[in-house]
Amino acid sequence: RQGSELAGWASGRWTYEGIDLNHNFADLNTALWDAEDNDLVPHQFPNHYIPIPEYYTFANATVAPETRAVIAWMQRYPFVLGANLHGGELVVTYPFDMARSYWKAREVTPTPDDGVFRWLATVYATANLAMASAPRRRCHYDDFARLGNVINGADWHTVAGSMNDFSYLHTNCFEITVELSCDKFPHASELPEEWENNRESLLLFMEQGVVRDSDTGQGIPNAIIAVDGINHDVRT
């Protein structure tokens, strides 16, 4: 009733209990970066499959039941790729979402797999009909078109405990955030157009995430992949 673009970015963001589900995950970034600063990675502190800190598991921790359920789901199924879909802007963001400098509101903070993440974000953005439209207007203030409609999450606005950062550090899931429409709450009549804008992007994105044996073409389970120069191993 407020209008799709006039509702404000915060409308619908928090649960009834006041929790922002997308930023309700354990902050694993700080533990990793502290370990890196003390030269503990990867010999004494892992560079992947980082464990959840004990405080986060306490019954009185501010963790929504929805968040706990999603974490259990992620642990049960070893996803390779993930995307969480948002509204209110046209841009694809990729980890890290938390700036490494604690005092900075925004700072480019790449993961060791920055090239892969930028590729995944670009695959989605370039196939999205609304993002790829040459004459498209800005949604709000940021001109993401000049950046190819992709941006490092921490370079937009830093947040701790994002689903993207948690997915990357606790599991092996490479996850991005897709702000898929200027309209945060599009009307029902607009949904077919929104679907067409994103259909090919979703299909292309899903096709990026399979590790295969070069001889047989079959998927390879439970393999740890270590790449020279990238301080983040991946388990298939």
mmCIF file of N, CA and C in Angstrom, residues 88-175:
data_model
loop_
_atom_site.group_PDB
_atom_site.id
_atom_site.type_symbol
_atom_site.label_atom_id
_atom_site.label_comp_id
_atom_site.label_asym_id
_atom_site.label_seq_id
_atom_site.Cartn_x
_atom_site.Cartn_y
_atom_site.Cartn_z
ATOM 1 N N GLY A 88 15.176 -3.828 -3.740
ATOM 2 C CA GLY A 88 15.403 -2.435 -3.380
ATOM 3 C C GLY A 88 16.593 -1.793 -4.066
ATOM 4 N N GLU A 89 17.359 -2.565 -4.844
ATOM 5 C CA GLU A 89 18.526 -2.043 -5.557
ATOM 6 C C GLU A 89 18.821 -2.974 -6.723
ATOM 7 N N LEU A 90 19.669 -2.548 -7.637
ATOM 8 C CA LEU A 90 20.106 -3.382 -8.760
ATOM 9 C C LEU A 90 21.621 -3.504 -8.707
ATOM 10 N N VAL A 91 22.107 -4.566 -8.074
ATOM 11 C CA VAL A 91 23.543 -4.792 -7.967
ATOM 12 C C VAL A 91 23.756 -6.195 -7.404
ATOM 13 N N VAL A 92 24.906 -6.791 -7.729
ATOM 14 C CA VAL A 92 25.284 -8.078 -7.158
ATOM 15 C C VAL A 92 26.513 -7.850 -6.277
ATOM 16 N N THR A 93 26.422 -8.242 -5.012
ATOM 17 C CA THR A 93 27.551 -8.070 -4.101
ATOM 18 C C THR A 93 28.163 -9.427 -3.767
ATOM 19 N N TYR A 94 29.443 -9.393 -3.407
ATOM 20 C CA TYR A 94 30.171 -10.636 -3.121
ATOM 21 C C TYR A 94 31.075 -10.408 -1.916
ATOM 22 N N PRO A 95 31.454 -11.468 -1.208
ATOM 23 C CA PRO A 95 32.236 -11.348 0.035
ATOM 24 C C PRO A 95 33.649 -10.797 -0.217
ATOM 25 N N PHE A 96 34.244 -10.271 0.838
ATOM 26 C CA PHE A 96 33.683 -10.232 2.179
ATOM 27 C C PHE A 96 32.689 -9.076 2.331
ATOM 28 N N ASP A 97 31.703 -9.286 3.244
ATOM 29 C CA ASP A 97 30.760 -8.223 3.555
ATOM 30 C C ASP A 97 31.220 -7.391 4.743
ATOM 31 N N MET A 98 32.177 -7.908 5.479
ATOM 32 C CA MET A 98 32.697 -7.209 6.667
ATOM 33 C C MET A 98 34.067 -6.629 6.349
ATOM 34 N N ALA A 99 34.228 -5.349 6.624
ATOM 35 C CA ALA A 99 35.511 -4.681 6.367
ATOM 36 C C ALA A 99 36.558 -5.165 7.368
ATOM 37 N N ARG A 100 37.768 -5.335 6.888
ATOM 38 C CA ARG A 100 38.827 -5.831 7.773
ATOM 39 C C ARG A 100 39.266 -4.766 8.778
ATOM 40 N N SER A 101 39.220 -3.503 8.395
ATOM 41 C CA SER A 101 39.532 -2.425 9.334
ATOM 42 C C SER A 101 38.274 -2.125 10.142
ATOM 43 N N TYR A 102 38.326 -2.379 11.441
ATOM 44 C CA TYR A 102 37.133 -2.319 12.275
ATOM 45 C C TYR A 102 36.455 -0.949 12.250
ATOM 46 N N TRP A 103 37.235 0.104 12.089
ATOM 47 C CA TRP A 103 36.678 1.452 12.226
ATOM 48 C C TRP A 103 36.119 2.007 10.909
ATOM 49 N N LYS A 104 36.261 1.283 9.841
ATOM 50 C CA LYS A 104 35.829 1.803 8.543
ATOM 51 C C LYS A 104 34.406 1.355 8.206
ATOM 52 N N ALA A 105 33.597 2.307 7.741
ATOM 53 C CA ALA A 105 32.228 1.996 7.351
ATOM 54 C C ALA A 105 32.183 1.261 6.018
ATOM 55 N N ARG A 106 33.198 1.462 5.202
ATOM 56 C CA ARG A 106 33.292 0.745 3.931
ATOM 57 C C ARG A 106 34.755 0.662 3.522
ATOM 58 N N GLU A 107 35.135 -0.507 3.034
ATOM 59 C CA GLU A 107 36.517 -0.743 2.636
ATOM 60 C C GLU A 107 36.552 -2.000 1.770
ATOM 61 N N VAL A 108 37.217 -1.950 0.643
ATOM 62 C CA VAL A 108 37.352 -3.144 -0.193
ATOM 63 C C VAL A 108 38.048 -4.229 0.624
ATOM 64 N N THR A 109 37.364 -5.365 0.812
ATOM 65 C CA THR A 109 37.905 -6.459 1.610
ATOM 66 C C THR A 109 37.708 -7.754 0.833
ATOM 67 N N PRO A 110 38.659 -8.090 -0.031
ATOM 68 C CA PRO A 110 38.493 -9.275 -0.874
ATOM 69 C C PRO A 110 38.773 -10.564 -0.121
ATOM 70 N N THR A 111 38.136 -11.637 -0.542
ATOM 71 C CA THR A 111 38.468 -12.972 -0.061
ATOM 72 C C THR A 111 39.695 -13.469 -0.827
ATOM 73 N N PRO A 112 40.314 -14.559 -0.380
ATOM 74 C CA PRO A 112 41.387 -15.154 -1.182
ATOM 75 C C PRO A 112 40.909 -15.599 -2.567
ATOM 76 N N ASP A 113 39.605 -15.825 -2.715
ATOM 77 C CA ASP A 113 39.025 -16.249 -3.995
ATOM 78 C C ASP A 113 38.316 -15.093 -4.683
ATOM 79 N N ASP A 114 38.886 -13.902 -4.589
ATOM 80 C CA ASP A 114 38.224 -12.711 -5.115
ATOM 81 C C ASP A 114 37.926 -12.824 -6.609
ATOM 82 N N GLY A 115 38.848 -13.394 -7.378
ATOM 83 C CA GLY A 115 38.628 -13.526 -8.814
ATOM 84 C C GLY A 115 37.422 -14.382 -9.135
ATOM 85 N N VAL A 116 37.241 -15.467 -8.377
ATOM 86 C CA VAL A 116 36.087 -16.345 -8.589
ATOM 87 C C VAL A 116 34.798 -15.612 -8.228
ATOM 88 N N PHE A 117 34.811 -14.914 -7.103
ATOM 89 C CA PHE A 117 33.602 -14.205 -6.681
ATOM 90 C C PHE A 117 33.219 -13.102 -7.669
ATOM 91 N N ARG A 118 34.213 -12.364 -8.149
ATOM 92 C CA ARG A 118 33.895 -11.308 -9.118
ATOM 93 C C ARG A 118 33.342 -11.916 -10.400
ATOM 94 N N TRP A 119 33.857 -13.079 -10.800
ATOM 95 C CA TRP A 119 33.342 -13.771 -11.981
ATOM 96 C C TRP A 119 31.882 -14.187 -11.772
ATOM 97 N N LEU A 120 31.590 -14.797 -10.617
ATOM 98 C CA LEU A 120 30.228 -15.244 -10.338
ATOM 99 C C LEU A 120 29.252 -14.066 -10.332
ATOM 100 N N ALA A 121 29.662 -12.973 -9.691
ATOM 101 C CA ALA A 121 28.790 -11.791 -9.647
ATOM 102 C C ALA A 121 28.577 -11.221 -11.043
ATOM 103 N N THR A 122 29.640 -11.207 -11.840
ATOM 104 C CA THR A 122 29.542 -10.655 -13.198
ATOM 105 C C THR A 122 28.676 -11.522 -14.092
ATOM 106 N N VAL A 123 28.782 -12.850 -13.938
ATOM 107 C CA VAL A 123 27.932 -13.760 -14.707
ATOM 108 C C VAL A 123 26.462 -13.419 -14.480
ATOM 109 N N TYR A 124 26.104 -13.210 -13.217
ATOM 110 C CA TYR A 124 24.709 -12.896 -12.918
ATOM 111 C C TYR A 124 24.322 -11.526 -13.467
ATOM 112 N N ALA A 125 25.158 -10.532 -13.206
ATOM 113 C CA ALA A 125 24.799 -9.155 -13.560
ATOM 114 C C ALA A 125 24.687 -8.943 -15.063
ATOM 115 N N THR A 126 25.589 -9.558 -15.824
ATOM 116 C CA THR A 126 25.584 -9.316 -17.266
ATOM 117 C C THR A 126 24.418 -10.000 -17.974
ATOM 118 N N ALA A 127 23.854 -11.031 -17.344
ATOM 119 C CA ALA A 127 22.714 -11.718 -17.951
ATOM 120 C C ALA A 127 21.378 -11.190 -17.442
ATOM 121 N N ASN A 128 21.414 -10.333 -16.427
ATOM 122 C CA ASN A 128 20.186 -9.770 -15.875
ATOM 123 C C ASN A 128 19.688 -8.644 -16.776
ATOM 124 N N LEU A 129 18.477 -8.775 -17.277
ATOM 125 C CA LEU A 129 17.985 -7.835 -18.284
ATOM 126 C C LEU A 129 17.887 -6.419 -17.743
ATOM 127 N N ALA A 130 17.503 -6.265 -16.488
ATOM 128 C CA ALA A 130 17.383 -4.920 -15.923
ATOM 129 C C ALA A 130 18.752 -4.289 -15.697
ATOM 130 N N MET A 131 19.704 -5.065 -15.168
ATOM 131 C CA MET A 131 21.043 -4.525 -14.918
ATOM 132 C C MET A 131 21.778 -4.216 -16.213
ATOM 133 N N ALA A 132 21.598 -5.077 -17.213
ATOM 134 C CA ALA A 132 22.343 -4.931 -18.465
ATOM 135 C C ALA A 132 21.737 -3.895 -19.402
ATOM 136 N N SER A 133 20.573 -3.354 -19.062
ATOM 137 C CA SER A 133 19.927 -2.369 -19.922
ATOM 138 C C SER A 133 20.739 -1.079 -19.954
ATOM 139 N N ALA A 134 21.159 -0.676 -21.133
ATOM 140 C CA ALA A 134 22.038 0.496 -21.267
ATOM 141 C C ALA A 134 21.426 1.777 -20.691
ATOM 142 N N PRO A 135 20.160 2.068 -20.954
ATOM 143 C CA PRO A 135 19.621 3.333 -20.469
ATOM 144 C C PRO A 135 19.041 3.271 -19.063
ATOM 145 N N ARG A 136 19.330 2.209 -18.310
ATOM 146 C CA ARG A 136 18.639 2.050 -17.031
ATOM 147 C C ARG A 136 18.973 3.185 -16.062
ATOM 148 N N ARG A 137 17.964 3.545 -15.296
ATOM 149 C CA ARG A 137 18.141 4.618 -14.315
ATOM 150 C C ARG A 137 18.704 4.053 -13.021
ATOM 151 N N ARG A 138 19.204 4.922 -12.184
ATOM 152 C CA ARG A 138 19.631 4.497 -10.854
ATOM 153 C C ARG A 138 18.397 4.176 -10.018
ATOM 154 N N CYS A 139 18.553 3.232 -9.129
ATOM 155 C CA CYS A 139 17.450 2.957 -8.202
ATOM 156 C C CYS A 139 17.349 4.069 -7.163
ATOM 157 N N HIS A 140 18.506 4.412 -6.568
ATOM 158 C CA HIS A 140 18.519 5.426 -5.523
ATOM 159 C C HIS A 140 19.698 6.378 -5.769
ATOM 160 N N TYR A 141 20.720 6.299 -4.940
ATOM 161 C CA TYR A 141 21.823 7.248 -5.036
ATOM 162 C C TYR A 141 23.056 6.669 -5.720
ATOM 163 N N ASP A 142 23.302 5.390 -5.538
ATOM 164 C CA ASP A 142 24.523 4.774 -6.042
ATOM 165 C C ASP A 142 24.397 4.441 -7.526
ATOM 166 N N ASP A 143 25.441 4.783 -8.279
ATOM 167 C CA ASP A 143 25.465 4.469 -9.711
ATOM 168 C C ASP A 143 26.266 3.185 -9.907
ATOM 169 N N PHE A 144 25.606 2.039 -9.720
ATOM 170 C CA PHE A 144 26.298 0.764 -9.828
ATOM 171 C C PHE A 144 26.570 0.371 -11.278
ATOM 172 N N ALA A 145 25.865 0.996 -12.220
ATOM 173 C CA ALA A 145 26.077 0.656 -13.630
ATOM 174 C C ALA A 145 27.524 0.933 -14.039
ATOM 175 N N ARG A 146 28.117 1.971 -13.498
ATOM 176 C CA ARG A 146 29.500 2.310 -13.865
ATOM 177 C C ARG A 146 30.493 1.293 -13.325
ATOM 178 N N LEU A 147 30.045 0.450 -12.367
ATOM 179 C CA LEU A 147 30.900 -0.595 -11.804
ATOM 180 C C LEU A 147 30.587 -1.957 -12.406
ATOM 181 N N GLY A 148 29.771 -1.981 -13.452
ATOM 182 C CA GLY A 148 29.366 -3.250 -14.032
ATOM 183 C C GLY A 148 28.309 -3.947 -13.208
ATOM 184 N N ASN A 149 27.671 -3.194 -12.297
ATOM 185 C CA ASN A 149 26.592 -3.705 -11.443
ATOM 186 C C ASN A 149 27.061 -4.779 -10.469
ATOM 187 N N VAL A 150 28.340 -4.763 -10.115
ATOM 188 C CA VAL A 150 28.857 -5.666 -9.078
ATOM 189 C C VAL A 150 29.713 -4.846 -8.123
ATOM 190 N N ILE A 151 29.767 -5.279 -6.857
ATOM 191 C CA ILE A 151 30.591 -4.570 -5.886
ATOM 192 C C ILE A 151 30.928 -5.502 -4.728
ATOM 193 N N ASN A 152 32.113 -5.353 -4.181
ATOM 194 C CA ASN A 152 32.499 -6.046 -2.957
ATOM 195 C C ASN A 152 31.594 -5.558 -1.827
ATOM 196 N N GLY A 153 31.009 -6.497 -1.072
ATOM 197 C CA GLY A 153 30.028 -6.122 -0.069
ATOM 198 C C GLY A 153 30.545 -5.107 0.935
ATOM 199 N N ALA A 154 31.769 -5.290 1.427
ATOM 200 C CA ALA A 154 32.320 -4.376 2.419
ATOM 201 C C ALA A 154 32.607 -3.004 1.833
ATOM 202 N N ASP A 155 32.740 -2.929 0.514
ATOM 203 C CA ASP A 155 32.980 -1.648 -0.138
ATOM 204 C C ASP A 155 31.683 -0.865 -0.328
ATOM 205 N N TRP A 156 30.558 -1.534 -0.122
ATOM 206 C CA TRP A 156 29.263 -0.850 -0.175
ATOM 207 C C TRP A 156 28.869 -0.392 1.226
ATOM 208 N N HIS A 157 28.745 -1.334 2.150
ATOM 209 C CA HIS A 157 28.557 -1.021 3.568
ATOM 210 C C HIS A 157 28.925 -2.262 4.373
ATOM 211 N N THR A 158 29.761 -2.067 5.359
ATOM 212 C CA THR A 158 30.280 -3.208 6.115
ATOM 213 C C THR A 158 29.237 -3.753 7.085
ATOM 214 N N VAL A 159 29.165 -5.066 7.177
ATOM 215 C CA VAL A 159 28.291 -5.724 8.155
ATOM 216 C C VAL A 159 29.021 -6.962 8.683
ATOM 217 N N ALA A 160 28.791 -7.259 9.941
ATOM 218 C CA ALA A 160 29.339 -8.469 10.544
ATOM 219 C C ALA A 160 28.272 -9.554 10.556
ATOM 220 N N GLY A 161 28.701 -10.802 10.461
ATOM 221 C CA GLY A 161 27.766 -11.912 10.579
ATOM 222 C C GLY A 161 26.854 -12.093 9.390
ATOM 223 N N SER A 162 27.327 -11.768 8.196
ATOM 224 C CA SER A 162 26.472 -11.950 7.016
ATOM 225 C C SER A 162 26.428 -13.416 6.612
ATOM 226 N N MET A 163 25.363 -13.776 5.906
ATOM 227 C CA MET A 163 25.221 -15.153 5.433
ATOM 228 C C MET A 163 26.321 -15.479 4.427
ATOM 229 N N ASN A 164 26.686 -14.515 3.587
ATOM 230 C CA ASN A 164 27.722 -14.753 2.571
ATOM 231 C C ASN A 164 29.059 -15.104 3.210
ATOM 232 N N ASP A 165 29.496 -14.296 4.173
ATOM 233 C CA ASP A 165 30.791 -14.533 4.817
ATOM 234 C C ASP A 165 30.776 -15.847 5.583
ATOM 235 N N PHE A 166 29.675 -16.113 6.274
ATOM 236 C CA PHE A 166 29.561 -17.361 7.036
ATOM 237 C C PHE A 166 29.602 -18.573 6.101
ATOM 238 N N SER A 167 28.883 -18.501 4.991
ATOM 239 C CA SER A 167 28.874 -19.612 4.034
ATOM 240 C C SER A 167 30.275 -19.918 3.540
ATOM 241 N N TYR A 168 31.021 -18.877 3.226
ATOM 242 C CA TYR A 168 32.367 -19.046 2.673
ATOM 243 C C TYR A 168 33.330 -19.611 3.704
ATOM 244 N N LEU A 169 33.245 -19.160 4.949
ATOM 245 C CA LEU A 169 34.231 -19.533 5.957
ATOM 246 C C LEU A 169 33.867 -20.801 6.723
ATOM 247 N N HIS A 170 32.585 -21.056 6.933
ATOM 248 C CA HIS A 170 32.190 -22.237 7.699
ATOM 249 C C HIS A 170 31.940 -23.446 6.799
ATOM 250 N N THR A 171 31.419 -23.213 5.611
ATOM 251 C CA THR A 171 31.235 -24.276 4.638
ATOM 252 C C THR A 171 32.071 -23.920 3.410
ATOM 253 N N ASN A 172 31.907 -24.636 2.348
ATOM 254 C CA ASN A 172 32.642 -24.302 1.120
ATOM 255 C C ASN A 172 31.755 -23.612 0.098
ATOM 256 N N CYS A 173 30.641 -23.062 0.547
ATOM 257 C CA CYS A 173 29.682 -22.459 -0.369
ATOM 258 C C CYS A 173 30.131 -21.056 -0.767
ATOM 259 N N PHE A 174 30.221 -20.824 -2.055
ATOM 260 C CA PHE A 174 30.513 -19.492 -2.584
ATOM 261 C C PHE A 174 29.176 -18.793 -2.811
ATOM 262 N N GLU A 175 28.868 -17.842 -1.956
ATOM 263 C CA GLU A 175 27.547 -17.217 -1.970
ATOM 264 C C GLU A 175 27.642 -15.733 -2.293
#
